[in-house]
PDB file of C-alpha atoms in Angstrom:
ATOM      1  CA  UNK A   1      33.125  49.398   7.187  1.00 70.00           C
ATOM      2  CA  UNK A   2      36.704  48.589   6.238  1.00 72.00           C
ATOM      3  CA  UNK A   3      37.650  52.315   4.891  1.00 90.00           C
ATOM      4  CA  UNK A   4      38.281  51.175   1.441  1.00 96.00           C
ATOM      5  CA  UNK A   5      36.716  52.455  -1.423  1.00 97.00           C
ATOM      6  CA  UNK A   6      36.390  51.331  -5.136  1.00 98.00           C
ATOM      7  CA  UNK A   7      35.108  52.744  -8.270  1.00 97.00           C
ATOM      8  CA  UNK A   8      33.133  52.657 -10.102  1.00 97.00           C
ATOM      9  CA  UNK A   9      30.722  50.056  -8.510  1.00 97.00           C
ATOM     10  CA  UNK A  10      29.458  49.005 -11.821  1.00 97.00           C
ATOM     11  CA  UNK A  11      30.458  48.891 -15.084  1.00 96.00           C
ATOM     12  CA  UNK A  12      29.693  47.126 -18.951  1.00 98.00           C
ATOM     13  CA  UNK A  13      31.849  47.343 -21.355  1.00 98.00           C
ATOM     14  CA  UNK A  14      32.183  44.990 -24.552  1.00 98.00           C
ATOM     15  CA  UNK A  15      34.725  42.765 -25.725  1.00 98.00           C
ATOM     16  CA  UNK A  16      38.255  44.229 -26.848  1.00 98.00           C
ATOM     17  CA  UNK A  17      37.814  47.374 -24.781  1.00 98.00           C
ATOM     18  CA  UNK A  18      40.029  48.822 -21.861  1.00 98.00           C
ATOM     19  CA  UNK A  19      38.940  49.344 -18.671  1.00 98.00           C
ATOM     20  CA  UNK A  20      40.480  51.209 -15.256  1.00 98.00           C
ATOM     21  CA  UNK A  21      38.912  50.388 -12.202  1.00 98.00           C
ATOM     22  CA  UNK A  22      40.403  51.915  -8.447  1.00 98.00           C
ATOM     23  CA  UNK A  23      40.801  51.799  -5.072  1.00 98.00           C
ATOM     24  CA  UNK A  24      41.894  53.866  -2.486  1.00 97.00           C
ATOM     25  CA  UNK A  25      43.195  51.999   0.612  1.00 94.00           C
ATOM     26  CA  UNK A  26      42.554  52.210   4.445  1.00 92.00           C
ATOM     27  CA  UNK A  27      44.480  55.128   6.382  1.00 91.00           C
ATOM     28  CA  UNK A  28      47.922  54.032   7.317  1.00 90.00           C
ATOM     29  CA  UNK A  29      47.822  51.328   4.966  1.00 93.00           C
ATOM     30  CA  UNK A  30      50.194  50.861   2.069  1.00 93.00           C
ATOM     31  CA  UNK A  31      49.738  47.906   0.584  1.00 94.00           C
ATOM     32  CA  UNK A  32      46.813  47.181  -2.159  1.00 96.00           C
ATOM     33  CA  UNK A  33      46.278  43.874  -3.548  1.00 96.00           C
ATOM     34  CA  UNK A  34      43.645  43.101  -6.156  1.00 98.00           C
ATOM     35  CA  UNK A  35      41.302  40.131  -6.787  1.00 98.00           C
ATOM     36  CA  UNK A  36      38.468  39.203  -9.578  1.00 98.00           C
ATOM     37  CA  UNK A  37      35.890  37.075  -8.199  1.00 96.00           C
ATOM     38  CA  UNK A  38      33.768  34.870 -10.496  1.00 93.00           C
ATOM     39  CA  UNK A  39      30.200  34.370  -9.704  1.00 88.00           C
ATOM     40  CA  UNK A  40      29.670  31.284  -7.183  1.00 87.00           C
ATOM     41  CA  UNK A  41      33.487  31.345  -6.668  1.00 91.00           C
ATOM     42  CA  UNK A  42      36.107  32.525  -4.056  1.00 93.00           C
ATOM     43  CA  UNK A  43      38.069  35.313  -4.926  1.00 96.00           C
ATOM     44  CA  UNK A  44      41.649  34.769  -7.099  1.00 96.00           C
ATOM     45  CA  UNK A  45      44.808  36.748  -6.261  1.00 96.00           C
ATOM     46  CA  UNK A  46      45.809  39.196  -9.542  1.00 97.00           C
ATOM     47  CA  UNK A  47      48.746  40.930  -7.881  1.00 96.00           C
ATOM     48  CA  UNK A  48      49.947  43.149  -5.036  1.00 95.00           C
ATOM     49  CA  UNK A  49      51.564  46.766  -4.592  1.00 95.00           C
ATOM     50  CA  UNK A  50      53.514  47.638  -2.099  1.00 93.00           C
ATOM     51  CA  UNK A  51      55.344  51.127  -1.775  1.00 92.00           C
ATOM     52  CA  UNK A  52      54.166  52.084  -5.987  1.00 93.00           C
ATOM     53  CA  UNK A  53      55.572  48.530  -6.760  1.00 93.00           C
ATOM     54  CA  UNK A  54      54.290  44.731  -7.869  1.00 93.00           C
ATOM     55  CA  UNK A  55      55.200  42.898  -5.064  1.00 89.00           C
ATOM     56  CA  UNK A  56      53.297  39.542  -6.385  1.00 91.00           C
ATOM     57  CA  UNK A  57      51.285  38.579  -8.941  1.00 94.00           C
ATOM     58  CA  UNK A  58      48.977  35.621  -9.576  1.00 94.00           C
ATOM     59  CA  UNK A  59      48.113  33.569 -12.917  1.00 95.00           C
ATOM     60  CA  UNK A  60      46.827  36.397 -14.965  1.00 97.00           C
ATOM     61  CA  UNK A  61      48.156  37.128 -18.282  1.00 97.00           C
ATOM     62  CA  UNK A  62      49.874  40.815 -18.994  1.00 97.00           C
ATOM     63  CA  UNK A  63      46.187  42.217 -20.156  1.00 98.00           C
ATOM     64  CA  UNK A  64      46.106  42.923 -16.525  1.00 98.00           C
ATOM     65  CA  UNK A  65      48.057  45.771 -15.165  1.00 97.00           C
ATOM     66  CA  UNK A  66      47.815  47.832 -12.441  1.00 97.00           C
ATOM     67  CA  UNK A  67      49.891  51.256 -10.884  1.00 97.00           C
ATOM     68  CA  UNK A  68      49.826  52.196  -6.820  1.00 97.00           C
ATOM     69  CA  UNK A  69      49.978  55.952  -6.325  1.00 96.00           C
ATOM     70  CA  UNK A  70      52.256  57.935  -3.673  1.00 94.00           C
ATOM     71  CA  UNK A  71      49.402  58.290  -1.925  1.00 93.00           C
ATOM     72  CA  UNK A  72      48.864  54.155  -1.707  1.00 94.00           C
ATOM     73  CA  UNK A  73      45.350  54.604  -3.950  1.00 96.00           C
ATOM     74  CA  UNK A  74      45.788  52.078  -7.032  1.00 97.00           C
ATOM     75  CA  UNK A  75      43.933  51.108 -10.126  1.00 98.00           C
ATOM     76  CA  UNK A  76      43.542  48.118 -12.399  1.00 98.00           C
ATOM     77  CA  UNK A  77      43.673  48.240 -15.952  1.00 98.00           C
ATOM     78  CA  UNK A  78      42.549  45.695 -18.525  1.00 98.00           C
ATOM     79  CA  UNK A  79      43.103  45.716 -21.850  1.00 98.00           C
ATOM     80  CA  UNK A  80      41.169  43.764 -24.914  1.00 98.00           C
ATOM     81  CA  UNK A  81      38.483  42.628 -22.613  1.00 98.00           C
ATOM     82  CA  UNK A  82      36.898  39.259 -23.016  1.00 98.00           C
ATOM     83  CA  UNK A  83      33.610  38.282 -21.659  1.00 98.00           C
ATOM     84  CA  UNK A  84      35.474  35.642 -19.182  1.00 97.00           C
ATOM     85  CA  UNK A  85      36.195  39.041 -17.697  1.00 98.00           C
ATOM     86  CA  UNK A  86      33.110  39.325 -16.084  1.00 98.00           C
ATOM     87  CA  UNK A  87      33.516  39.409 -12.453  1.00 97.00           C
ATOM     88  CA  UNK A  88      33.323  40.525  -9.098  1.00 97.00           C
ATOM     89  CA  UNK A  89      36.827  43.212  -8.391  1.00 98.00           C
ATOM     90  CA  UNK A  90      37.861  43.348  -5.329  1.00 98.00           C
ATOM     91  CA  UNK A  91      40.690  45.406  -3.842  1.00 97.00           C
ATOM     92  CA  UNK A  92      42.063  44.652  -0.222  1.00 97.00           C
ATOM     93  CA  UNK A  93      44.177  46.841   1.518  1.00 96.00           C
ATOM     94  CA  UNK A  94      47.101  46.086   3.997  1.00 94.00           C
ATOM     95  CA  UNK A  95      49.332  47.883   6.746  1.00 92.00           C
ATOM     96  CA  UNK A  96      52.513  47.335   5.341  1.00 85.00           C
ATOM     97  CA  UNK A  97      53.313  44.254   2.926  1.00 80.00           C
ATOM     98  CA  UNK A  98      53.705  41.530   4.864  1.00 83.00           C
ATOM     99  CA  UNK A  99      52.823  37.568   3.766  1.00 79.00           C
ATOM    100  CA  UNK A 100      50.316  38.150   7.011  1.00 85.00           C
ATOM    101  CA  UNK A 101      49.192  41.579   7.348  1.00 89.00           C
ATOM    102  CA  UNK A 102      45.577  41.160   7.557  1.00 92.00           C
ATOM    103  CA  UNK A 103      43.713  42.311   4.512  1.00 94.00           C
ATOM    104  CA  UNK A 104      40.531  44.276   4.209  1.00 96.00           C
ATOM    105  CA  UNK A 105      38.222  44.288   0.889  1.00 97.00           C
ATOM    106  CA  UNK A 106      36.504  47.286  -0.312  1.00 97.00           C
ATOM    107  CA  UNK A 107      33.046  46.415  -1.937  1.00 97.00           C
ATOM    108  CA  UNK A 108      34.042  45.949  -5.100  1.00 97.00           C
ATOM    109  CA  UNK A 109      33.856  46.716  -8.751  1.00 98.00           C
ATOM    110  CA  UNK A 110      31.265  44.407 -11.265  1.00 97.00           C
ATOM    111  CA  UNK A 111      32.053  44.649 -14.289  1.00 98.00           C
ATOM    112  CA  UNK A 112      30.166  43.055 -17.058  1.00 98.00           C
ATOM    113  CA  UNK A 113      31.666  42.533 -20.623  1.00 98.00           C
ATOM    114  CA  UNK A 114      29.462  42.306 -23.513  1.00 97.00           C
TER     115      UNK A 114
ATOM    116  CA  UNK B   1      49.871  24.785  -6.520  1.00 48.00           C
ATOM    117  CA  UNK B   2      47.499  25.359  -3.473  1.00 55.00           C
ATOM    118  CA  UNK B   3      44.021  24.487  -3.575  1.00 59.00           C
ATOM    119  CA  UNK B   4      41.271  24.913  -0.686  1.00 64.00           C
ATOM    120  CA  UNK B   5      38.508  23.429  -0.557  1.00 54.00           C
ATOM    121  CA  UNK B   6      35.432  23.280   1.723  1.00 46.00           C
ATOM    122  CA  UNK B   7      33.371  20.077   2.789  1.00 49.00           C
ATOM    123  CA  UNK B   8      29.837  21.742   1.960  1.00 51.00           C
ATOM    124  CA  UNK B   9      28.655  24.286   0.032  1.00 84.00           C
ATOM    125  CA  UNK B  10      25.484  25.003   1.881  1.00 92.00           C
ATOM    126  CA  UNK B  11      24.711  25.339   5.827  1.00 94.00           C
ATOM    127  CA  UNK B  12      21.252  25.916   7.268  1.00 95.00           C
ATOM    128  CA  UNK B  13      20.074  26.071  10.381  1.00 96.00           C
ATOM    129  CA  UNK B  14      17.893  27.726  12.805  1.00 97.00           C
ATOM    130  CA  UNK B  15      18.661  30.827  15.348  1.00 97.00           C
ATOM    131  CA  UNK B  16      20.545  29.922  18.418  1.00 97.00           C
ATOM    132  CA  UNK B  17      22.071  26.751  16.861  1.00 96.00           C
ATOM    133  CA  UNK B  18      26.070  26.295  16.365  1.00 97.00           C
ATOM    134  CA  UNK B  19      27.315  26.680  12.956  1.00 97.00           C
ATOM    135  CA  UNK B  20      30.473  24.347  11.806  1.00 96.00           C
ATOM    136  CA  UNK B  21      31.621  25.053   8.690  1.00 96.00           C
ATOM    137  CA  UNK B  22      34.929  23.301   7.750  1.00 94.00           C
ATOM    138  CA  UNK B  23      37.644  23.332   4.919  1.00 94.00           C
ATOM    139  CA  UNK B  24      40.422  21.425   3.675  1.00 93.00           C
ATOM    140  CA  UNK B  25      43.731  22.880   2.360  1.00 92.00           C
ATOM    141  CA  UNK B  26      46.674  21.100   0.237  1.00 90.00           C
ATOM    142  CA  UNK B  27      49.241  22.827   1.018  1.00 88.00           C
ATOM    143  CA  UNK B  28      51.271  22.328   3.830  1.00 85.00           C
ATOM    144  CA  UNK B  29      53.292  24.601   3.820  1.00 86.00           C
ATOM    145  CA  UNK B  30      50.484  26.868   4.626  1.00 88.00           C
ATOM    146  CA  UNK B  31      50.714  28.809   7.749  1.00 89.00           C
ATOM    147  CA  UNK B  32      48.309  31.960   8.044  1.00 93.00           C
ATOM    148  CA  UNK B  33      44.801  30.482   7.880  1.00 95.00           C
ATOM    149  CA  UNK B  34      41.751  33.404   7.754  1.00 96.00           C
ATOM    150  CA  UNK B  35      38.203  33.240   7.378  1.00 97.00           C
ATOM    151  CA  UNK B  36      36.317  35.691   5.715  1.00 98.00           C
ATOM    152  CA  UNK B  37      31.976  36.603   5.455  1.00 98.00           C
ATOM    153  CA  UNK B  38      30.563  38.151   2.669  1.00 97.00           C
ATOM    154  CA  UNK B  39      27.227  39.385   2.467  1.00 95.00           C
ATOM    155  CA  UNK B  40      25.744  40.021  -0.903  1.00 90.00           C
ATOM    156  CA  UNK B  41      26.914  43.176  -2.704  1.00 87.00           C
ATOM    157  CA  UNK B  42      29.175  43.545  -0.096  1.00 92.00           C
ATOM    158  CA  UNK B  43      32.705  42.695   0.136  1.00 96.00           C
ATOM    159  CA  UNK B  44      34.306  39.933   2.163  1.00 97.00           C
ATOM    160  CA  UNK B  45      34.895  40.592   5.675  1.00 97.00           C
ATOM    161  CA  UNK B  46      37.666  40.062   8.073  1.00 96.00           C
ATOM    162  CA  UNK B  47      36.179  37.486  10.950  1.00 97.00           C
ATOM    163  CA  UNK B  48      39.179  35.721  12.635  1.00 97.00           C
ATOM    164  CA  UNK B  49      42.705  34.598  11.722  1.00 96.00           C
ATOM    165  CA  UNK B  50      45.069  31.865  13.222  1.00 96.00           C
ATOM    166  CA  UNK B  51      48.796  31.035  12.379  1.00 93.00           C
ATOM    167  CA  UNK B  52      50.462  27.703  11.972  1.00 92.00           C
ATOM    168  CA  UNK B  53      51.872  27.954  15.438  1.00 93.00           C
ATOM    169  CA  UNK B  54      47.959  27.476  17.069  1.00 96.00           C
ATOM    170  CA  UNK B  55      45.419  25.124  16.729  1.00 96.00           C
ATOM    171  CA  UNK B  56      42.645  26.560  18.258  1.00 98.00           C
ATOM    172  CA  UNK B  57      41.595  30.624  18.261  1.00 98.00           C
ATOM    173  CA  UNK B  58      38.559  32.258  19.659  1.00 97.00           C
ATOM    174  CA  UNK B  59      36.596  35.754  18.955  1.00 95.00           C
ATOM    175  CA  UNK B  60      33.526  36.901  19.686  1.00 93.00           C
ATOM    176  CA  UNK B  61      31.036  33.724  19.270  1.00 96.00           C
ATOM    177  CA  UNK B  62      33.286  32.621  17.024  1.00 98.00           C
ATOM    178  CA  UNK B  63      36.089  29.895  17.456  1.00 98.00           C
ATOM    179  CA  UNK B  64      38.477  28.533  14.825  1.00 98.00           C
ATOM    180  CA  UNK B  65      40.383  24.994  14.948  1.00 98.00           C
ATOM    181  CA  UNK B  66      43.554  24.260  13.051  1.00 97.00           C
ATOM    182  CA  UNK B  67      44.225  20.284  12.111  1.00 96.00           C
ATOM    183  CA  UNK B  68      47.727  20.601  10.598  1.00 94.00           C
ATOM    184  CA  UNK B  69      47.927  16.610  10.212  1.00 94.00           C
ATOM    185  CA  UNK B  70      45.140  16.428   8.070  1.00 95.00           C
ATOM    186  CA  UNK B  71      45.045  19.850   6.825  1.00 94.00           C
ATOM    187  CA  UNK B  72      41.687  20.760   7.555  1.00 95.00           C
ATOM    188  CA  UNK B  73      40.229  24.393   8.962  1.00 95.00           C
ATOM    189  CA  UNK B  74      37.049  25.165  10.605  1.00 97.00           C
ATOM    190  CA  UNK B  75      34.860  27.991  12.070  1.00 98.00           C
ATOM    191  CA  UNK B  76      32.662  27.672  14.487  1.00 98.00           C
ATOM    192  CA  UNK B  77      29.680  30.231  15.611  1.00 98.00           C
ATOM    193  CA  UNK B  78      28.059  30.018  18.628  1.00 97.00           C
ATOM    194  CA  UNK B  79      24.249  31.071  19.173  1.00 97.00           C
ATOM    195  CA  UNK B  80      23.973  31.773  15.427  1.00 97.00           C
ATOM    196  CA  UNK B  81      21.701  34.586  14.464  1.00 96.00           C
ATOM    197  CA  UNK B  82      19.698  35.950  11.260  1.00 96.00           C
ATOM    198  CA  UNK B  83      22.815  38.527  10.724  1.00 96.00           C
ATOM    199  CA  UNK B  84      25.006  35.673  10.052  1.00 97.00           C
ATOM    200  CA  UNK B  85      23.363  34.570   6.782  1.00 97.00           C
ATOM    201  CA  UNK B  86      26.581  34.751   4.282  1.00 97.00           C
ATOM    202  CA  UNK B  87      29.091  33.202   2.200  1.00 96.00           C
ATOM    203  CA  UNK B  88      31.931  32.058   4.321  1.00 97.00           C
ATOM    204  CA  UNK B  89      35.299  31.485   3.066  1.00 96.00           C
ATOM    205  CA  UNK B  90      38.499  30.641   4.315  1.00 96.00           C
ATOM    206  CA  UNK B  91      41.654  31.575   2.441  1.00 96.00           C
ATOM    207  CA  UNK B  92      45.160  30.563   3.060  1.00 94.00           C
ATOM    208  CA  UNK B  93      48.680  32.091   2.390  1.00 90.00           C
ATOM    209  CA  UNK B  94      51.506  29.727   1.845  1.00 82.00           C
ATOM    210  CA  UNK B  95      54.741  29.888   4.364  1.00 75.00           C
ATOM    211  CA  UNK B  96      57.490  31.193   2.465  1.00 74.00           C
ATOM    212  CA  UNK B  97      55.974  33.439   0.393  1.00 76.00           C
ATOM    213  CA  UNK B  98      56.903  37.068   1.180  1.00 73.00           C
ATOM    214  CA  UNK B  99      53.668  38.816   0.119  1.00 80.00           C
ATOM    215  CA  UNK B 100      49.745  37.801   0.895  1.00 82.00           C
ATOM    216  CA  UNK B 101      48.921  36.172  -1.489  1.00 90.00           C
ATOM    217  CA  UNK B 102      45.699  34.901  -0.598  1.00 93.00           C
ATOM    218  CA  UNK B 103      44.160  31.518  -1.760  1.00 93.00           C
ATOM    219  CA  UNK B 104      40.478  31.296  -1.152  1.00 94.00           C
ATOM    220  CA  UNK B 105      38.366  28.111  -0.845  1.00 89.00           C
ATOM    221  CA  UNK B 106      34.832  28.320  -3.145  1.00 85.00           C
ATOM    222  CA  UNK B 107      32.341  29.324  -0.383  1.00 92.00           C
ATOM    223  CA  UNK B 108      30.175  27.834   2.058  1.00 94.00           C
ATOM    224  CA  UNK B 109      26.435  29.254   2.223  1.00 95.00           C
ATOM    225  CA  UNK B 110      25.492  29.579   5.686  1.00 97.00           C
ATOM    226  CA  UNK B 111      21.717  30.422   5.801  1.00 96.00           C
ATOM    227  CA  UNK B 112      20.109  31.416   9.631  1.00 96.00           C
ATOM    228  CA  UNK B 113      15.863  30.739  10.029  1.00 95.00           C
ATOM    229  CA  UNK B 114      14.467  32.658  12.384  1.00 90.00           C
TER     230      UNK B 114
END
């Protein structure tokens, strides 16, 4: 086991609701960097936080938000779901920002939207 | 942008055998090179890593080979057993980014008969 955790582990919502999904990272790590994985397909980078702030962010429009606590935990928030939201989400945690810190996935979130 | 790809999507073969799987990156300015295994409802795990600066990299019954000319990645598992039946992906970061942004490949199947 990797030492990260996520919450829920499932979830359904329906369209145009908000949801906040979360992670709490490895000890000594403070870097989180989250992912939504589509059935049959490798994971796709939605952004990074490093230190409480974005520190890179992938093709997904603003819906997507997330915050990093002072404790490293972070959540993802999206608003006005739509059912292409359906996926696999997967947090990774890092020791400490770098392009090639290895990363290390908790178990993920699925969330199903309705 | 980056896209990583992977030869075949399914692998089977029996216990003791040596597993290849390979993939092909566009990039080249990529220079951190991972592969991951994820088991379902699980996820994806850390196996082995190699930087731009290596072409070959071994673990524990596992070996990875870097082909910078034709951009082209693969992971090979030696004496493969029952336990190794996952998804295997490799994911790339591209050189000059500053945070890990990881692009994944879609997944080979690798399935182990007893």
């Amino acid at each position: 086991e990797t030492g990260v955790t996520q919450s829920p582990t499932h979830l359904i919502k329906t369209r145009g609701q908000q949801v906040t999904l979360r992670c709490s990272s490895q000890s000594g790590h403070n870097t989180v960097s989250w992912y939504q994985q589509a059935l049959g397909q490798g994971p796709q980078f939605i952004f990074q936080y490093y230190r409480e702030e974005e520190n890179g962010r992938g093709n997904f429009p603003p819906r997507f938000s997330g915050l990093q606590f002072p404790n490293y935990s972070s959540e993802l928030n999206v608003n006005a779901l739509e059912l292409d939201d359906s996926a696999l989400y997967l947090c990774a945690s890092s020791l400490d920002g770098r392009a090639r810190d290895t990363q290390y996935f908790g178990p993920g979130t699925r969330l199903t939207v309705l | 942008g980056e896209s990583v790809g992977l030869h075949l999507p399914t692998l089977s073969v029996q216990e003791g055998d040596n597993s290849i799987i390979n993939c092909a990156y566009s990039n080249s300015a990529s220079d951190y090179f991972i592969w991951y295994k994820q088991e379902s409802g699980k996820g994806p795990q850390f196996i082995i890593d190699i930087r731009s600066n290596m072409d070959k990299r071994q673990g524990q019954r596992v070996t990875v080979l870097l082909n910078k000319t034709v951009k082209h990645l693969s992971l090979q598992i030696a004496a493969t057993q029952p336990g190794d039946s996952a998804v295997y992906f490799c994911a790339v970061v591209a050189g000059g980014t500053s945070y890990g942004k990881l692009t994944f490949g879609q997944g080979t199947i690798l399935t182990v008969h007893p």
